[in-house]
Amino acid sequence: MAQPARPAASYRSQNGAGQQPYSNGPVQNQMMHSSDAQGYSPSVPGPYSHQTPSKVPPHPSSGQYNYSGSQNVSQFNSYQGPGQTLNRTPAAPLSGSPVQQTGPVPQVLPPALQNSAAVSSAGGFPPGVSPPMHPNWQYSQAPVSHPAAAQPSHSAPVAGTGPAQPPPPLSGNPPGSYQYAASPGGPSLQNSYMKPGSVPPPVTQPLTPLHPPSRPPLGPPPVGGPPLIRPSTVTAGAPSTQSLLHSATNQEGDATSAAGDGSVVQNSYDAIEGGGLMATPHPSAPANLKMNRNVGYSYPALPPGYQNTSPPGAPGMQASALQYPDGSKHFHQPPLGTNHLNASMGSLSLQQEGLRPVNLLQERNILPTTLLQAPVPNLHEDIQKLNCNPELFRCTLTNIPQTQALLNKAKLPLGLLLHPFKDLSQLPVVTSSTIVRCRSCRTYINPFVSFLDQRRWKCNLCYRVNDVPEEFMYNPVTRVYGEPHKRPEVQNATIEFMAPSEYMLRPPQPPVYLFVFDVSHNAIETGYLNTVCKTLLDNLDLLPGNTRTKIGFITFDSTIHFYSLQEGLSQPQMLIVSDIEDVFIPMPENLLVNLNENKELIQDLLKSLPQMFTKSLETQSALGPALQAAFKLMSPSGGRISVFQTQLPSVGMGALKSREEPNQRATAKDIHLTPSTDFYKKLALDCSGQQVAVDLFLLSGQYSDLASLGCISRYSAGSVYYYQSYHHKHNPVQVEKLQKELKRYLTRKIGFEAVMRIRCTKGLSIHTFHGNFFVRSTDLLSLPNVNPDAGYAVQMSVEESLTDMQVVSFQSALLYTSSKGERRIRVHTMCLPVVTTLSDVYLGADVQAITGLLANMAVDRSVSATLSDARDALVNAVIDSLSAYRSSVLSIQQPGLMAPSSLRLFPLYVLALLKQKAFQTGTNARLDERIFSMCQVKNQPLVYLMLMTHPSLYRVDNLTDEGALNINDRTIPQPPILQLSVEKLSREGAYLMDAGSVMFLWIGKSCGQSFISQVLGVPNYGSIPQNMTHLPELETAESIRTVAFISWLREQRPFFPILYVIKDDSPLKSSFLQNMIEDRTESALSYYEFLLHIQQQVNK
Amino acid sequence: MESVVFIFSLIDCCALIFLSVYFIITLSDLECDYINARSCCSKLNKWVVPEVIGHAVVTVLMLISLHWFIFLLNLPIATWNIYRFIMVPSGNMGVFDPTEIHNRGQLKSHMKEAMIKLGFHLLCFFMYLYSATTGARLTDLTLSN
């Protein structure tokens, strides 16, 4: 059923590249946590999780849930996920029909969405989930969820949930709907909330319990002005009951979750009381946050069943919130009282937990055993579930300080980290002739705006009141008029618009790819041309594009060679331009040709290219002139230039001199991190102006001055790849790496002639940008190309104090031309609470985001000042924030080094940064390596940056299925993450270190024979080959587990991490040990020493 | 002779005032998005050297003509101009770099600098004017005597 619905909707879901893996693990967790924290009472783990997803739907992640889910249910979910976004409309009709109720769950869901999230979720689960549910559950849960949701699902016919449901015939009584809703929940619960009257078939009951989601519906009903709030109130009531039940029944597996519930409830309650539009951050809220985190950690351990989350039905939720309708507040009110009590108690304990300072010197094992999840902003659940996925948009402080003074006091950087073009498994796309935007600040309408009435909405960034255009009154999804608040634009924090012609300065450009190869003697020696041409040949059909795709080639040594691929030629014709002082294009056409029409000629060229220069003795490299030629060739159309370079450019414009002095590496001073010429920067800006991006592949054994060369990519929004000492024979590992990365590079999504703008609520201002692009005007980033693997960061300050604001919002809008020639706008919106006290600011600190932003700032500092300045600044960041915490937040001065538990990993991460290639001292890092590492810091999305900085270490010789994930019939073991210290290694074990772009499998000397023979496939330790980079796929259980785990890790990222198997005598052992961040090295402190140092400074 | 020195300084100072105003206008255009960073910076960078020279000339002239007070007054700004010009990193496209100007509040600090210079030059303008007129009067007096 669900499927049909999709088509109906105007949206299309887009599939990103392999996102699935993501969804499985971490994402779900987050969702679950967040939900818990926010308000739901987790009491029933199963149902909850389901719920959450439903609410979430708008997020891309929702789709992901499905995967993780076990059983049929999960499948449904997945379906729905996509479906939901697409089709809300269809759903509505469905709900109306009795048929749906009984049978097909999936169908139900869609309706649910429209009506109330809860409903939908309920629908989905029934098949799988319901059985598990016990009567008890129903009781407890029922109160919570039901009101609306339950009813809709079964009772759709009976009573609409009211406003939301209108489509169904029943809708007649919107107000009444509430009551109905209650009833569903209830048969059991009815007493408390609802009126029995309505309801439904027994069958439904089981389902209802499941659907905690139903609660959300409750919220909405209340109606009234500030829609959001109301929902909360309702919810609050429900939760309280739930929590009580829980305790009584004690059914829940998760103690923690239960606790969370309590707190959650409270929040919602408070919010209600406050009456503010959005949930206001309450003191209690922090507590919740904490809870979430904790839960998050534990998450891995949860049995797979729990993890299933149903897809997000959520959109409904919001809608409900927004609805003006009628509310029957009084119904819920009574329960509130109890809730309140309950909640407050819960919150108390929670809060303490959240604010509990951690003595870093005493707590040896602070590293969580699972990947750290982003903290969940302390917003009302209804808002939070609509919030942007933290993988796309993240803020260093999830509680925004109200004034600059408060921010300064906290000594933490305020900034955003974005990954705007990430491949998404599911993305709602809206085609509409009018895109609704604020008339004064041009913000796109988003889930966090408020509707004053049906005809007017208030911008959440500048607070201007705007009219709702006539067209927007009609909801294409539900085909209902007069529900602007249910449009997909208002239901999804991440959405893509098809841009009409006013968003084009010129007709969308065709995809144009130009490859520029270094063919000097040195380049031919490395043999890279073979690999590149072969990979290109294999992926020629996979290049993103359409029938207009154009491609061209240039090679250069001390001269520049063009290739005419004119139709009708029997073979490509080479044209040599030897005047490199004044480069010109030898012929006006046929150098860039249509890929489809000239495929054979292109294939011929790629096959013959590697052999054409084998006898070349030319050692000079005229990179500068070649780039100028490429620019001239590309400037009429725009597009992408991929440059392969293997040495320092030596002739013509842009020639460079070697600046590396090996014996000076040890001193952090006097190393050349700044470009030596502005040639590449100027050229990059020219390229940027013509919508041309340059990607640089540097494959060089010697110093090639990446600091200067990198500018060409940095300012034209390209990317830099560096393969140190690439050689086809001597360095086979690099060859494989190049192959894999090039494949990804060639086939990944690409956006052309893009611009990105980041807006934030009045009062905040963005003052610094990090990433590869050119800042064309104050807040407009020019991105000639945008790719899914690029991350960006910005720093902000609080210019005017945010008095009277409960929440602030951030919106990034990326306008680009897809490879199919469509102009699209991808919009992400994030909403965060504002706080007034320092302890709340610390509570909301996102330590990973802070580390990421500090790393970006440190790169700038090393370039503008010196490396040692940057290192000092990093250490000072820790010292300042911890001493501010000590002096301003801690009431009792305790001995030791106290940190808020949100920042307990801060010193560890900063120490990891100090030991990272980009910032380390000592003689290990070559200059180009260091600069490449800096490029990565600037250009990598946060997740990979964190892995690169602080790798994850797992013990893999004793993997078990305990706590394993189940994905697509594969069992993925989930070993705990170990601290990065040699002390954690044992000679008897085998350890996997996942450092993002590279993995190490370290085999202990006395590692169990079974592991060596059954996983590595060699008879004994001594016979493990020196350069082993693949694990054989053997039929043994150990091998299957290990391989499954490693491939699962790999699937989560777009690039391909190479696996090195290392033993005691491997040359790579030093790289492995270098990542042991907690240990002492010749030039750096151990973690404990570092803490002592910090303590000393803090206590001064 | 006195008055010639001051009249020349006066003209030079006028030019510097115009230049400061031009800097301010261009930077505020950039702030308001009327022009893009690239063209703004290339416009401004053209005038950095003339500014340095213009100011250095007055300063040297004051030294030569032994007006110590005015010389010392001019010295810090002249030194700052030269220092700023010399210290431009090799990879930057001049004192005003389009890729940096929107970062770390550089635009604001450039603006502030231009304002301060404008104020300083105005001050100097009246000082030269006064000196030139009094100097001229002195010569008149000597002539009439």
Short mmCIF file of N, CA, C and O in Angstrom, two decimals, chain A residues 873-938:
data_model
loop_
_atom_site.label_atom_id
_atom_site.label_comp_id
_atom_site.label_asym_id
_atom_site.label_seq_id
_atom_site.Cartn_x
_atom_site.Cartn_y
_atom_site.Cartn_z
N ALA A 873 47.67 27.05 21.31
CA ALA A 873 46.27 27.47 21.33
C ALA A 873 45.36 26.29 21.64
O ALA A 873 44.37 26.43 22.35
N LEU A 874 45.72 25.13 21.11
CA LEU A 874 44.90 23.95 21.38
C LEU A 874 44.92 23.60 22.86
O LEU A 874 43.89 23.34 23.48
N VAL A 875 46.12 23.60 23.42
CA VAL A 875 46.23 23.27 24.84
C VAL A 875 45.51 24.32 25.68
O VAL A 875 44.79 23.98 26.63
N ASN A 876 45.67 25.58 25.28
CA ASN A 876 45.00 26.63 26.04
C ASN A 876 43.49 26.50 25.98
O ASN A 876 42.80 26.87 26.93
N ALA A 877 43.00 26.00 24.87
CA ALA A 877 41.55 25.84 24.77
C ALA A 877 41.05 24.91 25.87
O ALA A 877 40.01 25.16 26.49
N VAL A 878 41.80 23.86 26.12
CA VAL A 878 41.40 22.93 27.17
C VAL A 878 41.54 23.59 28.54
O VAL A 878 40.63 23.56 29.37
N ILE A 879 42.69 24.21 28.73
CA ILE A 879 42.94 24.81 30.04
C ILE A 879 41.90 25.88 30.36
O ILE A 879 41.31 25.90 31.44
N ASP A 880 41.64 26.74 29.37
CA ASP A 880 40.70 27.83 29.61
C ASP A 880 39.30 27.31 29.93
O ASP A 880 38.65 27.80 30.84
N SER A 881 38.87 26.35 29.12
CA SER A 881 37.49 25.92 29.35
C SER A 881 37.38 25.19 30.68
O SER A 881 36.40 25.37 31.42
N LEU A 882 38.36 24.39 31.02
CA LEU A 882 38.26 23.67 32.29
C LEU A 882 38.43 24.61 33.49
O LEU A 882 37.79 24.44 34.52
N SER A 883 39.28 25.62 33.32
CA SER A 883 39.38 26.50 34.49
C SER A 883 38.15 27.38 34.61
O SER A 883 37.73 27.70 35.72
N ALA A 884 37.55 27.74 33.49
CA ALA A 884 36.30 28.50 33.57
C ALA A 884 35.24 27.65 34.24
O ALA A 884 34.48 28.13 35.08
N TYR A 885 35.23 26.39 33.90
CA TYR A 885 34.25 25.50 34.52
C TYR A 885 34.49 25.39 36.01
O TYR A 885 33.59 25.46 36.82
N ARG A 886 35.75 25.27 36.34
CA ARG A 886 36.10 25.11 37.74
C ARG A 886 35.74 26.35 38.55
O ARG A 886 35.16 26.25 39.63
N SER A 887 36.05 27.49 37.99
CA SER A 887 35.82 28.69 38.79
C SER A 887 34.38 29.17 38.76
O SER A 887 33.91 29.77 39.71
N SER A 888 33.68 28.91 37.67
CA SER A 888 32.34 29.49 37.59
C SER A 888 31.20 28.51 37.83
O SER A 888 30.11 28.92 38.17
N VAL A 889 31.44 27.27 37.60
CA VAL A 889 30.32 26.34 37.74
C VAL A 889 30.40 25.48 38.99
O VAL A 889 29.43 25.28 39.69
N LEU A 890 31.59 25.01 39.27
CA LEU A 890 31.71 24.13 40.42
C LEU A 890 31.58 24.93 41.70
O LEU A 890 32.30 25.91 41.91
N SER A 891 30.66 24.51 42.52
CA SER A 891 30.50 25.27 43.76
C SER A 891 31.50 24.80 44.81
O SER A 891 32.00 25.57 45.60
N ILE A 892 31.79 23.53 44.78
CA ILE A 892 32.74 23.00 45.76
C ILE A 892 34.05 22.74 45.04
O ILE A 892 34.08 22.06 44.02
N GLN A 893 35.09 23.32 45.56
CA GLN A 893 36.39 23.06 44.93
C GLN A 893 36.93 21.73 45.39
O GLN A 893 37.18 21.52 46.56
N GLN A 894 37.06 20.86 44.43
CA GLN A 894 37.59 19.55 44.79
C GLN A 894 38.99 19.43 44.23
O GLN A 894 39.32 20.07 43.24
N PRO A 895 39.77 18.59 44.82
CA PRO A 895 41.09 18.36 44.24
C PRO A 895 40.92 17.56 42.95
O PRO A 895 39.90 16.93 42.74
N GLY A 896 41.95 17.57 42.16
CA GLY A 896 41.87 16.81 40.91
C GLY A 896 41.51 17.72 39.77
O GLY A 896 41.43 18.93 39.91
N LEU A 897 41.32 17.13 38.62
CA LEU A 897 41.01 17.90 37.43
C LEU A 897 39.55 17.64 37.08
O LEU A 897 39.20 16.57 36.60
N MET A 898 38.71 18.62 37.38
CA MET A 898 37.30 18.40 37.17
C MET A 898 36.87 18.89 35.80
O MET A 898 37.29 19.93 35.33
N ALA A 899 36.01 18.10 35.16
CA ALA A 899 35.47 18.50 33.87
C ALA A 899 33.99 18.14 33.86
O ALA A 899 33.59 17.17 34.47
N PRO A 900 33.20 18.95 33.17
CA PRO A 900 31.80 18.55 33.02
C PRO A 900 31.77 17.26 32.22
O PRO A 900 32.63 17.04 31.37
N SER A 901 30.81 16.43 32.49
CA SER A 901 30.93 15.13 31.83
C SER A 901 30.73 15.25 30.32
O SER A 901 31.17 14.40 29.57
N SER A 902 30.11 16.34 29.86
CA SER A 902 30.02 16.51 28.41
C SER A 902 31.40 16.74 27.80
O SER A 902 31.63 16.49 26.64
N LEU A 903 32.32 17.25 28.60
CA LEU A 903 33.65 17.55 28.07
C LEU A 903 34.71 16.59 28.59
O LEU A 903 35.89 16.86 28.50
N ARG A 904 34.27 15.47 29.12
CA ARG A 904 35.28 14.61 29.74
C ARG A 904 36.27 14.05 28.73
O ARG A 904 37.38 13.68 29.07
N LEU A 905 35.87 14.02 27.46
CA LEU A 905 36.81 13.52 26.46
C LEU A 905 37.63 14.63 25.81
O LEU A 905 38.45 14.38 24.94
N PHE A 906 37.37 15.85 26.24
CA PHE A 906 38.01 16.99 25.59
C PHE A 906 39.54 16.92 25.64
O PHE A 906 40.21 17.00 24.60
N PRO A 907 40.12 16.73 26.84
CA PRO A 907 41.58 16.66 26.88
C PRO A 907 42.14 15.52 26.02
O PRO A 907 43.15 15.68 25.34
N LEU A 908 41.42 14.41 26.01
CA LEU A 908 41.89 13.27 25.22
C LEU A 908 41.90 13.62 23.74
O LEU A 908 42.87 13.36 23.02
N TYR A 909 40.83 14.24 23.28
CA TYR A 909 40.75 14.58 21.86
C TYR A 909 41.77 15.64 21.47
O TYR A 909 42.35 15.60 20.39
N VAL A 910 41.98 16.59 22.37
CA VAL A 910 42.97 17.61 22.04
C VAL A 910 44.37 17.00 22.02
O VAL A 910 45.18 17.30 21.14
N LEU A 911 44.60 16.09 22.93
CA LEU A 911 45.90 15.42 22.91
C LEU A 911 46.05 14.64 21.59
O LEU A 911 47.10 14.62 20.97
N ALA A 912 44.96 14.03 21.18
CA ALA A 912 44.99 13.31 19.91
C ALA A 912 45.29 14.25 18.75
O ALA A 912 46.06 13.91 17.85
N LEU A 913 44.72 15.45 18.80
CA LEU A 913 45.02 16.42 17.75
C LEU A 913 46.50 16.78 17.75
O LEU A 913 47.13 16.89 16.71
N LEU A 914 47.03 16.96 18.96
CA LEU A 914 48.44 17.35 19.06
C LEU A 914 49.34 16.27 18.49
O LEU A 914 50.45 16.53 18.07
N LYS A 915 48.86 15.04 18.55
CA LYS A 915 49.70 13.94 18.05
C LYS A 915 49.37 13.60 16.61
O LYS A 915 49.92 12.67 16.04
N GLN A 916 48.42 14.33 16.05
CA GLN A 916 48.05 14.05 14.69
C GLN A 916 49.10 14.60 13.74
O GLN A 916 49.79 15.55 14.06
N LYS A 917 49.17 14.01 12.56
CA LYS A 917 50.18 14.43 11.57
C LYS A 917 50.22 15.93 11.37
O LYS A 917 51.29 16.52 11.25
N ALA A 918 49.06 16.54 11.35
CA ALA A 918 49.02 17.96 11.02
C ALA A 918 49.72 18.80 12.07
O ALA A 918 50.35 19.80 11.76
N PHE A 919 49.63 18.40 13.33
CA PHE A 919 50.13 19.27 14.38
C PHE A 919 51.27 18.68 15.20
O PHE A 919 51.73 19.30 16.14
N GLN A 920 51.69 17.48 14.88
CA GLN A 920 52.71 16.86 15.73
C GLN A 920 54.06 17.54 15.54
O GLN A 920 54.34 18.18 14.53
N THR A 921 54.88 17.39 16.53
CA THR A 921 56.25 17.85 16.37
C THR A 921 57.10 16.62 16.13
O THR A 921 56.59 15.51 16.12
N GLY A 922 58.38 16.81 15.98
CA GLY A 922 59.22 15.65 15.74
C GLY A 922 59.48 15.49 14.26
O GLY A 922 58.97 16.23 13.43
N THR A 923 60.25 14.53 13.95
CA THR A 923 60.75 14.39 12.59
C THR A 923 59.92 13.44 11.74
O THR A 923 60.26 13.17 10.61
N ASN A 924 58.85 12.96 12.29
CA ASN A 924 58.11 11.94 11.56
C ASN A 924 57.40 12.45 10.32
O ASN A 924 57.40 11.79 9.30
N ALA A 925 56.80 13.60 10.46
CA ALA A 925 55.96 14.05 9.36
C ALA A 925 56.77 14.82 8.33
O ALA A 925 57.48 15.76 8.65
N ARG A 926 56.63 14.40 7.11
CA ARG A 926 57.23 15.20 6.04
C ARG A 926 56.30 16.36 5.79
O ARG A 926 55.11 16.32 6.10
N LEU A 927 56.87 17.39 5.20
CA LEU A 927 56.10 18.62 5.06
C LEU A 927 54.82 18.40 4.25
O LEU A 927 53.74 18.86 4.63
N ASP A 928 54.93 17.70 3.14
CA ASP A 928 53.75 17.48 2.32
C ASP A 928 52.69 16.66 3.04
O ASP A 928 51.50 16.90 2.92
N GLU A 929 53.18 15.69 3.81
CA GLU A 929 52.23 14.87 4.57
C GLU A 929 51.49 15.72 5.57
O GLU A 929 50.29 15.58 5.78
N ARG A 930 52.23 16.57 6.21
CA ARG A 930 51.63 17.44 7.22
C ARG A 930 50.59 18.35 6.57
O ARG A 930 49.49 18.51 7.07
N ILE A 931 50.96 18.89 5.43
CA ILE A 931 50.03 19.82 4.79
C ILE A 931 48.81 19.07 4.26
O ILE A 931 47.68 19.56 4.33
N PHE A 932 49.04 17.87 3.78
CA PHE A 932 47.89 17.08 3.33
C PHE A 932 46.95 16.81 4.51
O PHE A 932 45.73 16.90 4.38
N SER A 933 47.55 16.52 5.62
CA SER A 933 46.74 16.28 6.80
C SER A 933 45.94 17.52 7.18
O SER A 933 44.78 17.45 7.58
N MET A 934 46.55 18.67 7.01
CA MET A 934 45.82 19.92 7.27
C MET A 934 44.68 20.10 6.28
O MET A 934 43.59 20.55 6.64
N CYS A 935 44.95 19.77 5.03
CA CYS A 935 43.88 19.85 4.03
C CYS A 935 42.72 18.97 4.44
O CYS A 935 41.55 19.33 4.30
N GLN A 936 43.04 17.80 4.95
CA GLN A 936 41.98 16.89 5.36
C GLN A 936 41.19 17.44 6.53
O GLN A 936 39.98 17.31 6.58
N VAL A 937 41.91 18.02 7.48
CA VAL A 937 41.21 18.60 8.62
C VAL A 937 40.18 19.61 8.12
O VAL A 937 39.05 19.67 8.59
N LYS A 938 40.58 20.39 7.13
CA LYS A 938 39.69 21.44 6.63
C LYS A 938 38.55 20.89 5.81
O LYS A 938 37.49 21.50 5.71
#
